[in-house]
PDB file of C-alpha atoms in Angstrom:
ATOM      1  CA  UNK N  17       0.562 -22.799   0.386  1.00 83.00           C
ATOM      2  CA  UNK N  18      -2.008 -20.605   2.113  1.00 92.00           C
ATOM      3  CA  UNK N  19      -1.379 -16.874   2.481  1.00 95.00           C
ATOM      4  CA  UNK N  20      -0.575 -16.288   6.166  1.00 96.00           C
ATOM      5  CA  UNK N  21      -2.371 -13.251   7.586  1.00 97.00           C
ATOM      6  CA  UNK N  22      -1.876 -11.403  10.872  1.00 97.00           C
ATOM      7  CA  UNK N  23      -4.695  -9.136  12.108  1.00 97.00           C
ATOM      8  CA  UNK N  24      -3.905  -6.183  14.380  1.00 97.00           C
ATOM      9  CA  UNK N  25      -6.844  -4.171  15.738  1.00 96.00           C
ATOM     10  CA  UNK N  26      -7.860  -3.250  19.280  1.00 95.00           C
ATOM     11  CA  UNK N  27     -11.556  -3.974  18.647  1.00 94.00           C
ATOM     12  CA  UNK N  28     -12.542  -7.610  19.018  1.00 95.00           C
ATOM     13  CA  UNK N  29     -15.580  -7.245  16.755  1.00 94.00           C
ATOM     14  CA  UNK N  30     -13.405  -5.866  13.947  1.00 94.00           C
ATOM     15  CA  UNK N  31     -10.836  -8.641  14.353  1.00 95.00           C
ATOM     16  CA  UNK N  32     -13.587 -11.236  14.281  1.00 95.00           C
ATOM     17  CA  UNK N  33     -15.060  -9.759  11.111  1.00 94.00           C
ATOM     18  CA  UNK N  34     -11.716  -9.639   9.307  1.00 95.00           C
ATOM     19  CA  UNK N  35     -10.921 -13.190  10.392  1.00 96.00           C
ATOM     20  CA  UNK N  36     -14.225 -14.365   8.961  1.00 96.00           C
ATOM     21  CA  UNK N  37     -13.502 -12.639   5.630  1.00 96.00           C
ATOM     22  CA  UNK N  38      -9.929 -13.942   5.375  1.00 96.00           C
ATOM     23  CA  UNK N  39     -10.775 -17.502   6.356  1.00 95.00           C
ATOM     24  CA  UNK N  40     -13.627 -17.616   3.837  1.00 95.00           C
ATOM     25  CA  UNK N  41     -10.901 -17.828   1.203  1.00 95.00           C
ATOM     26  CA  UNK N  42      -9.507 -21.295   0.507  1.00 94.00           C
ATOM     27  CA  UNK N  43      -5.988 -19.929   0.004  1.00 94.00           C
ATOM     28  CA  UNK N  44      -5.767 -17.785   3.156  1.00 96.00           C
ATOM     29  CA  UNK N  45      -5.423 -18.385   6.876  1.00 97.00           C
ATOM     30  CA  UNK N  46      -5.232 -16.153   9.959  1.00 97.00           C
ATOM     31  CA  UNK N  47      -2.130 -17.035  11.952  1.00 97.00           C
ATOM     32  CA  UNK N  48      -2.585 -14.546  14.763  1.00 97.00           C
ATOM     33  CA  UNK N  49      -4.526 -11.609  16.225  1.00 97.00           C
ATOM     34  CA  UNK N  50      -2.887  -8.677  18.023  1.00 97.00           C
ATOM     35  CA  UNK N  51      -4.793  -6.202  20.187  1.00 96.00           C
ATOM     36  CA  UNK N  52      -2.135  -3.458  20.070  1.00 96.00           C
ATOM     37  CA  UNK N  53       0.870  -2.322  18.066  1.00 95.00           C
ATOM     38  CA  UNK N  54       3.556  -3.836  20.262  1.00 96.00           C
ATOM     39  CA  UNK N  55       1.797  -7.184  20.120  1.00 96.00           C
ATOM     40  CA  UNK N  56       1.584  -6.916  16.323  1.00 96.00           C
ATOM     41  CA  UNK N  57       5.348  -6.497  15.980  1.00 94.00           C
ATOM     42  CA  UNK N  58       6.050  -9.308  18.447  1.00 94.00           C
ATOM     43  CA  UNK N  59       3.662 -11.664  16.653  1.00 95.00           C
ATOM     44  CA  UNK N  60       5.199 -10.773  13.293  1.00 93.00           C
ATOM     45  CA  UNK N  61       8.610 -11.758  14.622  1.00 89.00           C
ATOM     46  CA  UNK N  62       7.311 -15.035  15.957  1.00 91.00           C
ATOM     47  CA  UNK N  63       4.825 -16.045  13.256  1.00 92.00           C
ATOM     48  CA  UNK N  64       6.309 -14.519  10.068  1.00 91.00           C
ATOM     49  CA  UNK N  65       2.993 -13.795   8.317  1.00 94.00           C
ATOM     50  CA  UNK N  66       2.886 -12.881   4.639  1.00 94.00           C
ATOM     51  CA  UNK N  67       0.504  -9.973   5.199  1.00 95.00           C
ATOM     52  CA  UNK N  68      -0.484  -7.921   8.249  1.00 96.00           C
ATOM     53  CA  UNK N  69      -3.829  -6.127   8.358  1.00 97.00           C
ATOM     54  CA  UNK N  70      -3.128  -3.191  10.662  1.00 96.00           C
ATOM     55  CA  UNK N  71      -5.376  -0.542  12.197  1.00 94.00           C
ATOM     56  CA  UNK N  72      -3.996   2.987  12.639  1.00 91.00           C
ATOM     57  CA  UNK N  73      -5.206   3.820  16.141  1.00 90.00           C
ATOM     58  CA  UNK N  74      -4.034   1.153  18.576  1.00 94.00           C
ATOM     59  CA  UNK N  75      -2.721   1.188  22.164  1.00 94.00           C
ATOM     60  CA  UNK N  76       1.006   1.151  23.004  1.00 93.00           C
ATOM     61  CA  UNK N  77       2.151   1.653  19.407  1.00 94.00           C
ATOM     62  CA  UNK N  78       0.143   3.135  16.561  1.00 93.00           C
ATOM     63  CA  UNK N  79      -0.322   1.497  13.187  1.00 90.00           C
ATOM     64  CA  UNK N  80       2.031   3.903  11.418  1.00 91.00           C
ATOM     65  CA  UNK N  81       4.981   2.834  13.554  1.00 93.00           C
ATOM     66  CA  UNK N  82       3.945  -0.801  13.185  1.00 93.00           C
ATOM     67  CA  UNK N  83       3.922  -0.317   9.412  1.00 91.00           C
ATOM     68  CA  UNK N  84       7.384   1.233   9.453  1.00 89.00           C
ATOM     69  CA  UNK N  85       8.823  -1.615  11.506  1.00 90.00           C
ATOM     70  CA  UNK N  86       7.161  -4.440   9.606  1.00 89.00           C
ATOM     71  CA  UNK N  87       7.875  -3.058   6.128  1.00 82.00           C
ATOM     72  CA  UNK N  88      11.585  -2.932   6.932  1.00 75.00           C
ATOM     73  CA  UNK N  89      13.384  -6.295   7.233  1.00 63.00           C
ATOM     74  CA  UNK N  90      13.817  -5.828  10.978  1.00 54.00           C
ATOM     75  CA  UNK N  91      11.636  -8.733  12.072  1.00 48.00           C
ATOM     76  CA  UNK N  92      13.589 -11.478  10.292  1.00 56.00           C
ATOM     77  CA  UNK N  93      11.987 -10.554   6.963  1.00 70.00           C
ATOM     78  CA  UNK N  94       9.741  -7.768   5.791  1.00 77.00           C
ATOM     79  CA  UNK N  95       5.982  -8.206   6.067  1.00 88.00           C
ATOM     80  CA  UNK N  96       3.485  -6.753   3.595  1.00 91.00           C
ATOM     81  CA  UNK N  97       1.251  -4.340   5.478  1.00 92.00           C
ATOM     82  CA  UNK N  98      -2.278  -3.337   4.515  1.00 93.00           C
ATOM     83  CA  UNK N  99      -3.600  -0.534   6.702  1.00 91.00           C
ATOM     84  CA  UNK N 100      -7.323  -1.018   7.376  1.00 90.00           C
ATOM     85  CA  UNK N 101      -8.877   1.878   9.244  1.00 85.00           C
ATOM     86  CA  UNK N 102     -11.959   3.998   9.784  1.00 84.00           C
ATOM     87  CA  UNK N 103      -9.949   7.171   9.281  1.00 70.00           C
ATOM     88  CA  UNK N 104      -8.814   8.395   5.830  1.00 64.00           C
ATOM     89  CA  UNK N 105      -7.056  11.500   7.109  1.00 67.00           C
ATOM     90  CA  UNK N 106      -3.994  12.750   5.219  1.00 64.00           C
ATOM     91  CA  UNK N 107      -1.977  12.514   8.437  1.00 72.00           C
ATOM     92  CA  UNK N 108      -2.525   8.730   8.331  1.00 76.00           C
ATOM     93  CA  UNK N 109      -2.640   7.902   4.633  1.00 75.00           C
ATOM     94  CA  UNK N 110       0.478   9.665   3.429  1.00 74.00           C
ATOM     95  CA  UNK N 111       2.845   8.489   6.197  1.00 80.00           C
ATOM     96  CA  UNK N 112       1.521   4.914   5.983  1.00 81.00           C
ATOM     97  CA  UNK N 113       2.363   4.730   2.288  1.00 76.00           C
ATOM     98  CA  UNK N 114       5.698   6.472   2.824  1.00 77.00           C
ATOM     99  CA  UNK N 115       6.553   3.876   5.465  1.00 82.00           C
ATOM    100  CA  UNK N 116       5.964   1.096   2.952  1.00 82.00           C
ATOM    101  CA  UNK N 117       2.337   0.029   3.360  1.00 86.00           C
ATOM    102  CA  UNK N 118       1.193  -2.154   0.467  1.00 85.00           C
ATOM    103  CA  UNK N 119      -2.359  -0.873   0.735  1.00 85.00           C
ATOM    104  CA  UNK N 120      -4.684   1.485   2.560  1.00 85.00           C
ATOM    105  CA  UNK N 121      -8.336   0.484   2.974  1.00 86.00           C
ATOM    106  CA  UNK N 122     -11.250   1.985   4.798  1.00 84.00           C
ATOM    107  CA  UNK N 123     -13.125  -0.474   6.981  1.00 85.00           C
ATOM    108  CA  UNK N 124     -16.291   0.286   5.077  1.00 83.00           C
ATOM    109  CA  UNK N 125     -14.642  -0.820   1.800  1.00 79.00           C
ATOM    110  CA  UNK N 126     -16.143  -4.302   2.085  1.00 83.00           C
ATOM    111  CA  UNK N 127     -14.959  -7.938   2.041  1.00 90.00           C
ATOM    112  CA  UNK N 128     -14.102  -8.174  -1.670  1.00 86.00           C
ATOM    113  CA  UNK N 129     -11.671  -5.256  -1.532  1.00 85.00           C
ATOM    114  CA  UNK N 130     -10.039  -6.601   1.624  1.00 91.00           C
ATOM    115  CA  UNK N 131      -9.384  -9.971  -0.013  1.00 92.00           C
ATOM    116  CA  UNK N 132      -8.140  -8.241  -3.166  1.00 87.00           C
ATOM    117  CA  UNK N 133      -5.761  -6.104  -1.098  1.00 89.00           C
ATOM    118  CA  UNK N 134      -4.246  -9.164   0.585  1.00 93.00           C
ATOM    119  CA  UNK N 135      -3.646 -10.845  -2.765  1.00 91.00           C
ATOM    120  CA  UNK N 136      -2.253  -7.649  -4.275  1.00 85.00           C
ATOM    121  CA  UNK N 137       0.205  -7.268  -1.406  1.00 88.00           C
ATOM    122  CA  UNK N 138       1.474 -10.819  -1.785  1.00 88.00           C
ATOM    123  CA  UNK N 139       1.951 -10.371  -5.526  1.00 81.00           C
ATOM    124  CA  UNK N 140       3.917  -7.158  -5.038  1.00 76.00           C
ATOM    125  CA  UNK N 141       1.103  -4.820  -6.085  1.00 72.00           C
ATOM    126  CA  UNK N 142      -0.798  -2.337  -3.953  1.00 72.00           C
ATOM    127  CA  UNK N 143      -4.411  -1.397  -3.428  1.00 75.00           C
ATOM    128  CA  UNK N 144      -5.903   1.765  -1.987  1.00 73.00           C
ATOM    129  CA  UNK N 145      -9.587   2.381  -1.335  1.00 68.00           C
ATOM    130  CA  UNK N 146     -10.867   4.236  -4.418  1.00 58.00           C
ATOM    131  CA  UNK N 147     -12.306   7.100  -2.373  1.00 58.00           C
ATOM    132  CA  UNK N 148      -8.862   7.717  -0.833  1.00 65.00           C
ATOM    133  CA  UNK N 149      -6.779   7.609  -4.006  1.00 61.00           C
ATOM    134  CA  UNK N 150      -7.632  10.852  -5.785  1.00 56.00           C
ATOM    135  CA  UNK N 151      -7.570  12.979  -2.640  1.00 58.00           C
ATOM    136  CA  UNK N 152      -4.291  11.390  -1.571  1.00 61.00           C
ATOM    137  CA  UNK N 153      -2.588  12.054  -4.884  1.00 59.00           C
ATOM    138  CA  UNK N 154      -3.950  15.587  -5.072  1.00 59.00           C
ATOM    139  CA  UNK N 155      -2.431  16.120  -1.631  1.00 59.00           C
ATOM    140  CA  UNK N 156       0.905  14.850  -2.923  1.00 57.00           C
ATOM    141  CA  UNK N 157       0.648  17.069  -5.988  1.00 53.00           C
ATOM    142  CA  UNK N 158       0.066  20.113  -3.797  1.00 53.00           C
ATOM    143  CA  UNK N 159       2.801  19.274  -1.312  1.00 52.00           C
ATOM    144  CA  UNK N 160       5.910  21.419  -0.951  1.00 47.00           C
ATOM    145  CA  UNK N 161       8.143  19.328  -3.201  1.00 48.00           C
ATOM    146  CA  UNK N 162      10.643  20.170  -5.920  1.00 48.00           C
ATOM    147  CA  UNK N 163       9.538  18.850  -9.300  1.00 50.00           C
ATOM    148  CA  UNK N 164      12.660  18.317 -11.370  1.00 49.00           C
ATOM    149  CA  UNK N 165      11.250  16.926 -14.600  1.00 48.00           C
ATOM    150  CA  UNK N 166      14.481  17.604 -16.447  1.00 50.00           C
ATOM    151  CA  UNK N 167      16.581  15.406 -14.167  1.00 62.00           C
ATOM    152  CA  UNK N 168      14.430  12.282 -14.128  1.00 74.00           C
ATOM    153  CA  UNK N 169      16.325   9.006 -13.670  1.00 87.00           C
ATOM    154  CA  UNK N 170      13.732   7.244 -15.833  1.00 93.00           C
ATOM    155  CA  UNK N 171      13.703   6.479 -19.526  1.00 93.00           C
ATOM    156  CA  UNK N 172      10.903   7.875 -21.655  1.00 92.00           C
ATOM    157  CA  UNK N 173       8.995   4.590 -21.571  1.00 95.00           C
ATOM    158  CA  UNK N 174       9.449   4.329 -17.788  1.00 96.00           C
ATOM    159  CA  UNK N 175       8.013   7.842 -17.400  1.00 94.00           C
ATOM    160  CA  UNK N 176       4.933   6.699 -19.331  1.00 95.00           C
ATOM    161  CA  UNK N 177       4.563   3.617 -17.137  1.00 95.00           C
ATOM    162  CA  UNK N 178       5.092   5.616 -13.926  1.00 93.00           C
ATOM    163  CA  UNK N 179       2.427   8.123 -14.980  1.00 91.00           C
ATOM    164  CA  UNK N 180      -0.080   5.333 -15.598  1.00 89.00           C
ATOM    165  CA  UNK N 181       0.752   3.741 -12.249  1.00 85.00           C
ATOM    166  CA  UNK N 182       0.098   7.180 -10.762  1.00 81.00           C
ATOM    167  CA  UNK N 183      -3.348   7.136 -12.340  1.00 80.00           C
ATOM    168  CA  UNK N 184      -4.077   3.871 -10.545  1.00 73.00           C
ATOM    169  CA  UNK N 185      -3.862   1.662 -13.636  1.00 79.00           C
ATOM    170  CA  UNK N 186      -3.118  -2.055 -13.252  1.00 76.00           C
ATOM    171  CA  UNK N 187      -0.347  -3.796 -15.183  1.00 82.00           C
ATOM    172  CA  UNK N 188      -2.966  -5.166 -17.583  1.00 82.00           C
ATOM    173  CA  UNK N 189      -4.401  -1.670 -18.138  1.00 84.00           C
ATOM    174  CA  UNK N 190      -0.939  -0.241 -18.790  1.00 90.00           C
ATOM    175  CA  UNK N 191      -0.050  -3.066 -21.167  1.00 92.00           C
ATOM    176  CA  UNK N 192      -3.204  -2.445 -23.203  1.00 93.00           C
ATOM    177  CA  UNK N 193      -2.671   1.311 -23.354  1.00 95.00           C
ATOM    178  CA  UNK N 194       1.006   1.120 -24.340  1.00 95.00           C
ATOM    179  CA  UNK N 195       0.641  -1.957 -26.585  1.00 96.00           C
ATOM    180  CA  UNK N 196       3.208  -3.985 -24.655  1.00 95.00           C
ATOM    181  CA  UNK N 197       2.974  -7.215 -22.661  1.00 94.00           C
ATOM    182  CA  UNK N 198       2.017  -7.350 -18.985  1.00 87.00           C
ATOM    183  CA  UNK N 199       5.388  -8.978 -18.319  1.00 90.00           C
ATOM    184  CA  UNK N 200       7.180  -6.008 -19.864  1.00 95.00           C
ATOM    185  CA  UNK N 201       5.132  -3.654 -17.700  1.00 92.00           C
ATOM    186  CA  UNK N 202       6.124  -5.622 -14.609  1.00 89.00           C
ATOM    187  CA  UNK N 203       9.796  -5.338 -15.603  1.00 94.00           C
ATOM    188  CA  UNK N 204       9.431  -1.574 -16.084  1.00 96.00           C
ATOM    189  CA  UNK N 205       7.684  -1.154 -12.723  1.00 91.00           C
ATOM    190  CA  UNK N 206      10.461  -3.085 -10.956  1.00 90.00           C
ATOM    191  CA  UNK N 207      13.084  -0.864 -12.616  1.00 95.00           C
ATOM    192  CA  UNK N 208      11.172   2.282 -11.648  1.00 95.00           C
ATOM    193  CA  UNK N 209      10.901   1.146  -8.026  1.00 89.00           C
ATOM    194  CA  UNK N 210      14.650   0.583  -7.958  1.00 91.00           C
ATOM    195  CA  UNK N 211      15.455   3.969  -9.488  1.00 93.00           C
ATOM    196  CA  UNK N 212      13.020   5.817  -7.227  1.00 90.00           C
ATOM    197  CA  UNK N 213      14.150   3.863  -4.155  1.00 86.00           C
ATOM    198  CA  UNK N 214      10.575   2.927  -3.199  1.00 80.00           C
ATOM    199  CA  UNK N 215       9.200  -0.383  -1.925  1.00 72.00           C
ATOM    200  CA  UNK N 216       6.090  -0.818  -4.052  1.00 74.00           C
ATOM    201  CA  UNK N 217       3.910   0.654  -6.778  1.00 75.00           C
ATOM    202  CA  UNK N 218       2.197   3.003  -4.336  1.00 73.00           C
ATOM    203  CA  UNK N 219       5.599   4.601  -3.850  1.00 77.00           C
ATOM    204  CA  UNK N 220       5.905   4.815  -7.630  1.00 84.00           C
ATOM    205  CA  UNK N 221       2.512   6.550  -7.819  1.00 80.00           C
ATOM    206  CA  UNK N 222       3.472   9.075  -5.147  1.00 77.00           C
ATOM    207  CA  UNK N 223       6.763   9.914  -6.884  1.00 83.00           C
ATOM    208  CA  UNK N 224       5.022  10.147 -10.272  1.00 85.00           C
ATOM    209  CA  UNK N 225       2.702  12.809  -8.873  1.00 79.00           C
ATOM    210  CA  UNK N 226       5.530  14.594  -7.065  1.00 79.00           C
ATOM    211  CA  UNK N 227       7.534  14.822 -10.284  1.00 83.00           C
ATOM    212  CA  UNK N 228       4.576  16.010 -12.314  1.00 82.00           C
ATOM    213  CA  UNK N 229       4.351  12.981 -14.627  1.00 86.00           C
ATOM    214  CA  UNK N 230       0.636  12.471 -14.023  1.00 79.00           C
ATOM    215  CA  UNK N 231      -0.079  16.176 -14.211  1.00 68.00           C
ATOM    216  CA  UNK N 232       1.766  16.210 -17.528  1.00 58.00           C
ATOM    217  CA  UNK N 233      -0.693  13.662 -18.937  1.00 63.00           C
ATOM    218  CA  UNK N 234      -3.544  16.027 -18.256  1.00 50.00           C
ATOM    219  CA  UNK N 235      -4.899  14.140 -15.215  1.00 45.00           C
ATOM    220  CA  UNK N 236      -8.205  15.454 -13.966  1.00 41.00           C
TER     221      UNK N 236
END
């Protein structure tokens, strides 16, 4: 079945461009377009899309609140949210990912990355624009958090996997580096998400940086 996509952006030209990109894919379809945040939540309730492409700055309700509402199972079922915005400010990126966004893209990222982000969200992965990732994680590393390395709920292998997720590695990358199967990596990531109480691998990455796992690997 086709991946059902909802587009939420207050600019018609942007909505039209994203629709054109999504519908160029044989396995995707746009099921609705919302011009503001309230409309996005209402459409999600009615249409039950698989993925919502959501702008940050919208009338009536901003994209961060939309993300929070859609990522929680409050609309019948949770919806994967990919935030697509012009603005890569910390005040947008960090809360969006904390609220459960499955991706954060800049509008200038291009069609290929947008399509990849939709597919990643559906498969349970996450995608962040490369230019956002390092700055975001450095921000997390420098945040006022308590790093309690000695009280980690993870096993040694899970710490290794979490650190590699924090470096932005894919399951295939992690499998190759640790000499294990991609299926085993997926099992570890699911266990880590459960132990950390996060919704997706972006949450795993954030927690890995907060706890110093990535720093401990000598990340640059």
